[in-house]
PDB file of C-alpha atoms in Angstrom:
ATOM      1  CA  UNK A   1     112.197  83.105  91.687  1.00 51.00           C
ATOM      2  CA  UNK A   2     111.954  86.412  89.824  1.00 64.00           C
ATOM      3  CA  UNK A   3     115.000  88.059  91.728  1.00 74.00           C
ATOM      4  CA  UNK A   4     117.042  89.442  88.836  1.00 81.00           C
ATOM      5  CA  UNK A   5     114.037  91.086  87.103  1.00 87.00           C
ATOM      6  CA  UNK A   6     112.639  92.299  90.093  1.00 83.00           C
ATOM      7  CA  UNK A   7     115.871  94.039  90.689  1.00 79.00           C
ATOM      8  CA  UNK A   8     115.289  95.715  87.365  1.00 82.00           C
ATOM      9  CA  UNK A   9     112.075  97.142  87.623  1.00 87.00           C
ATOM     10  CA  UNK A  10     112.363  98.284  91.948  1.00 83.00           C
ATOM     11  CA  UNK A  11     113.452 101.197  91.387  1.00 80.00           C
ATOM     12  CA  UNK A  12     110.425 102.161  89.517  1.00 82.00           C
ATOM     13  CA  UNK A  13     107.591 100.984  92.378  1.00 83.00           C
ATOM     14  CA  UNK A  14     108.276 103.921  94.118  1.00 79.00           C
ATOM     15  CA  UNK A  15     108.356 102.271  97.726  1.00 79.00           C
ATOM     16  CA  UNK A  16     111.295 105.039  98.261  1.00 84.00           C
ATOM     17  CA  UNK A  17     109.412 106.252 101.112  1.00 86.00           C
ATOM     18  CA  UNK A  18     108.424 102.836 102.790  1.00 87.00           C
ATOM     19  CA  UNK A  19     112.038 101.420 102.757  1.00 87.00           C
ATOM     20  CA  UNK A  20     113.369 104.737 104.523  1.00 92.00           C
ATOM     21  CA  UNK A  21     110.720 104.454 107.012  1.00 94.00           C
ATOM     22  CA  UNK A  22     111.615 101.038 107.930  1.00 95.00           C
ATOM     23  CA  UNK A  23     115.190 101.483 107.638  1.00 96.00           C
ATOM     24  CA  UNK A  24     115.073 104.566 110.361  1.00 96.00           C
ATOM     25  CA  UNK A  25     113.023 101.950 112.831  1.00 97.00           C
ATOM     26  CA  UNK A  26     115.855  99.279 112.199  1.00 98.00           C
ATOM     27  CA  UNK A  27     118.618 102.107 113.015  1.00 97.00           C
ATOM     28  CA  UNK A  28     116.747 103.161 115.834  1.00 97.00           C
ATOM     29  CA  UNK A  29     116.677  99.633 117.200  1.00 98.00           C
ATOM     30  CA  UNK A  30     120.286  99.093 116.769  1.00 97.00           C
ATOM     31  CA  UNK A  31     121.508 102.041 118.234  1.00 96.00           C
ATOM     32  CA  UNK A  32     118.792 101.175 121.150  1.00 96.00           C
ATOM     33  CA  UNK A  33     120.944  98.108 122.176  1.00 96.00           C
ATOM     34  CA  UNK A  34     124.612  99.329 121.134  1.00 96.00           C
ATOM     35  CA  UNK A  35     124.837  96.937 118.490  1.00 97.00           C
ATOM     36  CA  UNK A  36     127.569  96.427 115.730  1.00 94.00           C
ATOM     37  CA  UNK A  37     129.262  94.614 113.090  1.00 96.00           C
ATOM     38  CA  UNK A  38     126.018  93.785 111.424  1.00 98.00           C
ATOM     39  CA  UNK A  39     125.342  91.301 108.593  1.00 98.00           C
ATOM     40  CA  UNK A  40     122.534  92.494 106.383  1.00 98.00           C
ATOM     41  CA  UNK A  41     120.604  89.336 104.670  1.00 98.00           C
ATOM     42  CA  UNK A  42     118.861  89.852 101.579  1.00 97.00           C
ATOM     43  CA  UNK A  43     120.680  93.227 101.701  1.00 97.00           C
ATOM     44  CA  UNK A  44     119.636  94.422  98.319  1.00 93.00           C
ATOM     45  CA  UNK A  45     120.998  97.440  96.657  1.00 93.00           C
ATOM     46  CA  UNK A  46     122.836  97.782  99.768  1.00 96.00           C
ATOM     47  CA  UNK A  47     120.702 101.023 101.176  1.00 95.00           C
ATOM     48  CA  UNK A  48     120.523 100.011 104.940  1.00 97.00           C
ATOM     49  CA  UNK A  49     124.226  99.228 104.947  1.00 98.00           C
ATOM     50  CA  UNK A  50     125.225 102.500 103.559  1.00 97.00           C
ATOM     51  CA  UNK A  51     122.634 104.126 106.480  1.00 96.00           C
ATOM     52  CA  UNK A  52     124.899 101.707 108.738  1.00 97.00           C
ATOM     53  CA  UNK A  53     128.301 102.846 107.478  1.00 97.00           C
ATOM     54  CA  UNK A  54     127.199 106.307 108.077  1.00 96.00           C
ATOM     55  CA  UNK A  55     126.928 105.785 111.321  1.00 95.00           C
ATOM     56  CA  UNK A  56     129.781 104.428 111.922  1.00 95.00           C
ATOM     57  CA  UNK A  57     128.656 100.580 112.117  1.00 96.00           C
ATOM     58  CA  UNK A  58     130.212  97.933 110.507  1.00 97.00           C
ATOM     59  CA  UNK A  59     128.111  96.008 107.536  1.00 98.00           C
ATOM     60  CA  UNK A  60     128.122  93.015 105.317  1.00 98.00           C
ATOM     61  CA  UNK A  61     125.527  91.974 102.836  1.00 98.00           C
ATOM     62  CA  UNK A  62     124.381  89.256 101.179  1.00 98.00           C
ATOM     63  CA  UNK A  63     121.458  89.107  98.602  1.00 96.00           C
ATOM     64  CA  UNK A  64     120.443  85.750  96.111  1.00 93.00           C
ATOM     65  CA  UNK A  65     120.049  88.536  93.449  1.00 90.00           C
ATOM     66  CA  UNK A  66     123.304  88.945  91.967  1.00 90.00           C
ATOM     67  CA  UNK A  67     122.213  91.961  89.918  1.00 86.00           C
ATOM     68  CA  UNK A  68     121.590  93.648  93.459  1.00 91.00           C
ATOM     69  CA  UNK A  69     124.927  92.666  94.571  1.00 95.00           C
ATOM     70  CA  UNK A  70     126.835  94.121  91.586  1.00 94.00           C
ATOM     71  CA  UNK A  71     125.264  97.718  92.723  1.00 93.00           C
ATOM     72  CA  UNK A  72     126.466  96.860  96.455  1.00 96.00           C
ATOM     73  CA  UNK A  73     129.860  96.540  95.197  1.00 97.00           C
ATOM     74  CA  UNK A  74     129.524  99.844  92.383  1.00 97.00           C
ATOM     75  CA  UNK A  75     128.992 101.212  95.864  1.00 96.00           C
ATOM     76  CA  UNK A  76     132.184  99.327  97.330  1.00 97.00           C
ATOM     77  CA  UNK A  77     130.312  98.014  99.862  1.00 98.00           C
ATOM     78  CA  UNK A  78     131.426  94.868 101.211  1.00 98.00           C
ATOM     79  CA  UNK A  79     128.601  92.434  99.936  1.00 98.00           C
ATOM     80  CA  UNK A  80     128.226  88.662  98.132  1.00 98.00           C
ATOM     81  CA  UNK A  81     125.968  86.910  96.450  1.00 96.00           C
ATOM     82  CA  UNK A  82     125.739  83.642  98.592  1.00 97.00           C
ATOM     83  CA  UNK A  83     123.021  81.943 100.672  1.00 97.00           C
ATOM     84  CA  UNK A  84     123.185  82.366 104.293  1.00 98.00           C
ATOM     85  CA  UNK A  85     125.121  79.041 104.894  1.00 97.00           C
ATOM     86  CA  UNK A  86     127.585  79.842 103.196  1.00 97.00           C
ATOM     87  CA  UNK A  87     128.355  82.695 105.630  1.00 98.00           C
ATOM     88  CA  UNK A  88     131.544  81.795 107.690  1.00 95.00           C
ATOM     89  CA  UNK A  89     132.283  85.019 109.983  1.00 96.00           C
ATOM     90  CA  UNK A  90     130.371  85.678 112.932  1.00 98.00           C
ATOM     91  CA  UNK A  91     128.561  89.072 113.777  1.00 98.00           C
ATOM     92  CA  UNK A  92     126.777  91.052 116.884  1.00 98.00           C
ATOM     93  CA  UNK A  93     123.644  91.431 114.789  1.00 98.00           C
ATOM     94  CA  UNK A  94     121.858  89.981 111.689  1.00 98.00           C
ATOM     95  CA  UNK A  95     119.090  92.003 110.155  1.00 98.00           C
ATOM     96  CA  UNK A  96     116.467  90.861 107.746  1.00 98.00           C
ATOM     97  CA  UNK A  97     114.542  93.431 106.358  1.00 97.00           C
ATOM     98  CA  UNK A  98     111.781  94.119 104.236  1.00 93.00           C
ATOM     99  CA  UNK A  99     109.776  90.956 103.098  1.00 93.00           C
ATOM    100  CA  UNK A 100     113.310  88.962 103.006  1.00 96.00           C
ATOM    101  CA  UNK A 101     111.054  86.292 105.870  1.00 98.00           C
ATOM    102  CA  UNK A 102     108.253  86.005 103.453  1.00 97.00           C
ATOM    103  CA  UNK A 103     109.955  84.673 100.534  1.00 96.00           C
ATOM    104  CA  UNK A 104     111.204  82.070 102.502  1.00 97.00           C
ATOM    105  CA  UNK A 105     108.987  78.820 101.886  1.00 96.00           C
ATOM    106  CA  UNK A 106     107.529  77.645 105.406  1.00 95.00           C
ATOM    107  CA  UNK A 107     109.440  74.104 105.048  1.00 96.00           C
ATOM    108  CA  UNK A 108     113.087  76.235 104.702  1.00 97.00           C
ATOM    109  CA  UNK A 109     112.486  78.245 107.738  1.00 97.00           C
ATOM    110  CA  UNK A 110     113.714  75.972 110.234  1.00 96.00           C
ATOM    111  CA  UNK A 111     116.970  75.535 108.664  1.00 97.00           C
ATOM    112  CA  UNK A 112     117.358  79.439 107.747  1.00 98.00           C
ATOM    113  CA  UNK A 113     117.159  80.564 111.170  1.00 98.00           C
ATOM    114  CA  UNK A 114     119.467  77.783 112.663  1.00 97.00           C
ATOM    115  CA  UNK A 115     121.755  79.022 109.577  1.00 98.00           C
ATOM    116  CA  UNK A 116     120.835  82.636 111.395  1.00 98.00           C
ATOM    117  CA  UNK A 117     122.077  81.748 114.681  1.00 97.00           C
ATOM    118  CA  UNK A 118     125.210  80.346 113.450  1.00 97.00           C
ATOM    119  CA  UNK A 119     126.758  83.381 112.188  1.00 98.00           C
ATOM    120  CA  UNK A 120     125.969  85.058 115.511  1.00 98.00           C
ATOM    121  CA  UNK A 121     127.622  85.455 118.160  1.00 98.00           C
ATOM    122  CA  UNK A 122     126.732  84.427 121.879  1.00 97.00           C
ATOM    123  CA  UNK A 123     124.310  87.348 122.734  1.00 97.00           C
ATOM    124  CA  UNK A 124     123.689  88.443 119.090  1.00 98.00           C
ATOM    125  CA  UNK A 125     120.268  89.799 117.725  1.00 98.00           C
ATOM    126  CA  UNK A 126     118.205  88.822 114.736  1.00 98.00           C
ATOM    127  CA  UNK A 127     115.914  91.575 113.835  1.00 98.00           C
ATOM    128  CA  UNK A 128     113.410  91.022 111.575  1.00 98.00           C
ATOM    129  CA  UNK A 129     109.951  91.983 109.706  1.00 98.00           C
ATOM    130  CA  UNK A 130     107.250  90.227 108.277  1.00 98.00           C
ATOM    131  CA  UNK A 131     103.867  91.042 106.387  1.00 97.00           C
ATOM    132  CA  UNK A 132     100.688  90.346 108.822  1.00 97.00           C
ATOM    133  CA  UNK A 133      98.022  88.575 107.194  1.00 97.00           C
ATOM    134  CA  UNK A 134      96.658  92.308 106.590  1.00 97.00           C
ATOM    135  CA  UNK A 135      98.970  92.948 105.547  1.00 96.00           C
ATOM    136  CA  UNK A 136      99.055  90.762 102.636  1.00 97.00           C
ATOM    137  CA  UNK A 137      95.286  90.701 102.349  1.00 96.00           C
ATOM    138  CA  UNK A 138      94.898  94.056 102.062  1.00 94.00           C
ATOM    139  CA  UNK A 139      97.880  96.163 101.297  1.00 94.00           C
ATOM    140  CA  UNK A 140      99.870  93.766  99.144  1.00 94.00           C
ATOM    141  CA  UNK A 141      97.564  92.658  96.014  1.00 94.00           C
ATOM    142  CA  UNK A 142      96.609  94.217  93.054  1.00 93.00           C
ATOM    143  CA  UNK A 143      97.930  95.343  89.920  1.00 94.00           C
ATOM    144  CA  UNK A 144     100.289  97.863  88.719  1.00 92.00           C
ATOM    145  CA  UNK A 145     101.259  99.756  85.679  1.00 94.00           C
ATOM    146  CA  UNK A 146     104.018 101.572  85.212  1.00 92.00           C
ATOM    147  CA  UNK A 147     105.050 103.235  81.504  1.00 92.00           C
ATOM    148  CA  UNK A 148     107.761 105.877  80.332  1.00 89.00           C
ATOM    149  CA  UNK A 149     109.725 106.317  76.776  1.00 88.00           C
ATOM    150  CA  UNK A 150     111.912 103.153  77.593  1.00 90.00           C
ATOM    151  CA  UNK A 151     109.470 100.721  79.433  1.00 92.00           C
ATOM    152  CA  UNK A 152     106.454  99.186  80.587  1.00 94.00           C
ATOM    153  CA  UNK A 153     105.972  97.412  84.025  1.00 95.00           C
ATOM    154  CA  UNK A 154     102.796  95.638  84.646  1.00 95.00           C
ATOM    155  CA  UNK A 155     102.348  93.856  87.994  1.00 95.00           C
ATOM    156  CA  UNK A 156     100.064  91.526  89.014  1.00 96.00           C
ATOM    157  CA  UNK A 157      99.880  90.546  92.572  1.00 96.00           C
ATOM    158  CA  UNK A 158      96.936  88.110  93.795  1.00 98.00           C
ATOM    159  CA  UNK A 159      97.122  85.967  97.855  1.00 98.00           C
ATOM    160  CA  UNK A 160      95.551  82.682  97.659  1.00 97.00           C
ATOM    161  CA  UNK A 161      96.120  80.010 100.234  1.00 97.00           C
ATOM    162  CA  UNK A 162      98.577  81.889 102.166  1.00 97.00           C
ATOM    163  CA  UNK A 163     101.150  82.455  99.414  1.00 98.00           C
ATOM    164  CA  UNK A 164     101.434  86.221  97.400  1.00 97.00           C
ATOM    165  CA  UNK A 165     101.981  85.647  94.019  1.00 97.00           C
ATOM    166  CA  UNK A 166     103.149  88.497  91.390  1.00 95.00           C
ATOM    167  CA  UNK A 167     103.455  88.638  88.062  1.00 96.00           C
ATOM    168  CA  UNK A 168     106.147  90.268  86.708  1.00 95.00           C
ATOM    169  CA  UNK A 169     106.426  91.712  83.189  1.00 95.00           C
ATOM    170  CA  UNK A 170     108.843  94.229  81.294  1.00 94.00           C
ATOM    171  CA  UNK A 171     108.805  95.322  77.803  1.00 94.00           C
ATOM    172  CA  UNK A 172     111.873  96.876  77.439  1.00 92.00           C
ATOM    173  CA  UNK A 173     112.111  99.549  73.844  1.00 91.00           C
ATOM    174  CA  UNK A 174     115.537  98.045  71.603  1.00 89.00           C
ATOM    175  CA  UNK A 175     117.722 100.276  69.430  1.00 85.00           C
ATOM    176  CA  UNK A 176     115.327  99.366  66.613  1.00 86.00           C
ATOM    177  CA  UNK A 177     112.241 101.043  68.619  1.00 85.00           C
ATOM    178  CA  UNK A 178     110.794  97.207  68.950  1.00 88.00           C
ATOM    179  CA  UNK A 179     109.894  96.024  72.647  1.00 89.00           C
ATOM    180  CA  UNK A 180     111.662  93.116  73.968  1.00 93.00           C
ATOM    181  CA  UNK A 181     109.381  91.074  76.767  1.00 94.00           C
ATOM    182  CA  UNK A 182     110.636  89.550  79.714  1.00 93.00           C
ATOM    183  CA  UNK A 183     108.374  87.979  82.484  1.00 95.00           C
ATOM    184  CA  UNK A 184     108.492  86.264  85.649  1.00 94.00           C
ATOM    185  CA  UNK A 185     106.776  85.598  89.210  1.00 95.00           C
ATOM    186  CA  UNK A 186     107.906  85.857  93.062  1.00 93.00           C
ATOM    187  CA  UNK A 187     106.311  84.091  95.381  1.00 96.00           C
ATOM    188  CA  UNK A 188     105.850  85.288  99.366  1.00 96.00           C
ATOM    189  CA  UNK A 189     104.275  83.273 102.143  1.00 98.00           C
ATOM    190  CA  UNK A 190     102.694  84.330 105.154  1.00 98.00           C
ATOM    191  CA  UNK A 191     103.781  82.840 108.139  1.00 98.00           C
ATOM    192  CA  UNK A 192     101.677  82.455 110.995  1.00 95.00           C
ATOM    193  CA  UNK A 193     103.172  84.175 114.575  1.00 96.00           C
ATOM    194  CA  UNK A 194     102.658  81.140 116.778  1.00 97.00           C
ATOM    195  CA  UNK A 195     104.490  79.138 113.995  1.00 96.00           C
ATOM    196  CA  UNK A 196     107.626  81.630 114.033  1.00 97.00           C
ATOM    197  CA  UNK A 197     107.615  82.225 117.312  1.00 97.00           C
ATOM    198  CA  UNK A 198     108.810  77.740 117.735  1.00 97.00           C
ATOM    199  CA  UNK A 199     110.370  78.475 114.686  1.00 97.00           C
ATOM    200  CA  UNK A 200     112.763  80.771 116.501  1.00 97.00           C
ATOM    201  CA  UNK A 201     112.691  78.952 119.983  1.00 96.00           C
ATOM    202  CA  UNK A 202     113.507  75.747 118.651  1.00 96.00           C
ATOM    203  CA  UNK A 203     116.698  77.302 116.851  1.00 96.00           C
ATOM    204  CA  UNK A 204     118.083  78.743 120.100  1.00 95.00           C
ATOM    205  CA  UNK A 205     116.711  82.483 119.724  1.00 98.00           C
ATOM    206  CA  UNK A 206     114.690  84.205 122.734  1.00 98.00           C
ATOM    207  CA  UNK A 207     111.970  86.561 121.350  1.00 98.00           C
ATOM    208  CA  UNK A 208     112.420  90.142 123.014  1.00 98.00           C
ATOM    209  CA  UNK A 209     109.523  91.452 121.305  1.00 97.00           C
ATOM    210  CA  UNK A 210     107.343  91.978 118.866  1.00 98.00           C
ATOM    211  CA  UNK A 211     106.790  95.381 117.160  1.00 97.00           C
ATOM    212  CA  UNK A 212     103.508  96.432 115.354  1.00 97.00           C
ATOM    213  CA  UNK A 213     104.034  98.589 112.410  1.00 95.00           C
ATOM    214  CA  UNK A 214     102.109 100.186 110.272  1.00 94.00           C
ATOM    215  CA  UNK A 215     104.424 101.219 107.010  1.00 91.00           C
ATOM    216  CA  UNK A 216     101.749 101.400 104.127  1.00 89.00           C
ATOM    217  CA  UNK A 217      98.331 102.027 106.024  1.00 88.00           C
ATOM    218  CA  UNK A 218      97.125 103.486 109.513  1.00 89.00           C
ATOM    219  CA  UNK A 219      93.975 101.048 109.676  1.00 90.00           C
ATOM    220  CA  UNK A 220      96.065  98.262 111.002  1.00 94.00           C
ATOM    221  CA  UNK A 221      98.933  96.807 111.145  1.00 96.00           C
ATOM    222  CA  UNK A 222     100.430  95.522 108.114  1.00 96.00           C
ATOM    223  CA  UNK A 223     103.727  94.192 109.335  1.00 97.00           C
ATOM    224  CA  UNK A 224     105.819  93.045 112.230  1.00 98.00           C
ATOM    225  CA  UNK A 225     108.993  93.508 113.650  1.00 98.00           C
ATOM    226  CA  UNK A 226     110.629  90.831 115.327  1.00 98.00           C
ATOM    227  CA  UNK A 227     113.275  90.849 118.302  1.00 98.00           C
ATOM    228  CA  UNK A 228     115.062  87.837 118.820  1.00 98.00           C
ATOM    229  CA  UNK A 229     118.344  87.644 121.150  1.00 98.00           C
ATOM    230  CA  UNK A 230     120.895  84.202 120.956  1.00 97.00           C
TER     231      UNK A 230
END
């Protein structure tokens, strides 16, 4: 699905900004409702679980990307590359954040948020974002190029029949000054709220709330946050 390159070149998309906005509205959230003992799903790098640890709350990660997860533990943060099933413990709060919905193919959501409520406890949140259909429209495609001594990074993101498509491609300069290419695509898919919202009934969640949010634009929103309780 692209992870593992895509974990090579996100440092260089500059979305610094975006993720530290977002992360700040997830802390403020969980502080809001006293939570703890959080498991962070599709934790990445393992930024919002440092944030966590910081403030003094307890946080596990898991990420498909096992290049991500070998910089959680660099960090010695307490983080595995596994699926969510695989998951035994049980936790006060899962958190979700940053696309980690949308790459989730509509026939697997079902089954991830059942796998969701499992490792929470009675009472537990699942906190969540999503991109609207603005945002995907109108935010999320186009292309990108990105070039220094070492590399080039050209992305290519187009959304046709609700799915987000990006090309991926490094060239990466060798010891012999030659340029090695690698390329690959992610996929994301929009998911409609009336969908998610029996989506995360029919797994056993109530929905608090749902947050507006506008991250990369003021015209409109461009995501959602979700509040769901067990």
């Amino acid at each position: 699905m692209g992870l593992e390159l895509y974990a090579r070149v996100e440092e260089y998309l500059n979305f610094q900004d975006e993720v530290k906005e977002l992360h700040s509205t997830f802390l403020g959230l969980i502080f809001e409702k006293g939570l703890d003992d959080i498991i962070d799903i599709g934790c990445g790098q393992g930024t919002f679980m440092m944030h966590l640890l910081a403030n003094g709350v307890n946080a596990y990660g898991i990420d498909l990307s096992v290049e991500q997860i070998k910089v959680c533990q660099a960090y010695n943060l307490n983080a595995d590359a596994i699926s969510l099933d695989k998951v035994n413990e049980k936790f006060n709060c899962a958190t979700a954040i940053f696309d980690v919905i949308n790459y989730i193919p509509k026939n697997e959501l079902k089954q991830f948020f059942k796998d969701a409520s499992s490792v929470l406890n009675d009472n537990g949140y699942f906190i969540f974002d999503i991109n609207s259909l603005f945002g995907f429209e109108e935010v999320a495609q186009g292309s990108l190029n990105i070039k220094d001594e070492d590399r080039f990074i050209a992305i290519d993101a187009i959304f046709e029949n609700e799915e987000l498509k990006t090309d991926i491609t490094l060239f990466s300069k060798t010891k012999n000054n030659l340029y090695e290419k690698e390329a690959d695509t992610i996929t994301q898919y929009y998911h409609d709220i009336q969908f998610l919202k029996n989506i995360i009934i029919d797994s056993g969640f109530k929905l608090e709330e749902i947050i507006n949010f506008n991250l990369h634009t003021d015209e409109e929103a461009d995501k959602l946050i979700f509040i769901c309780k067990k």
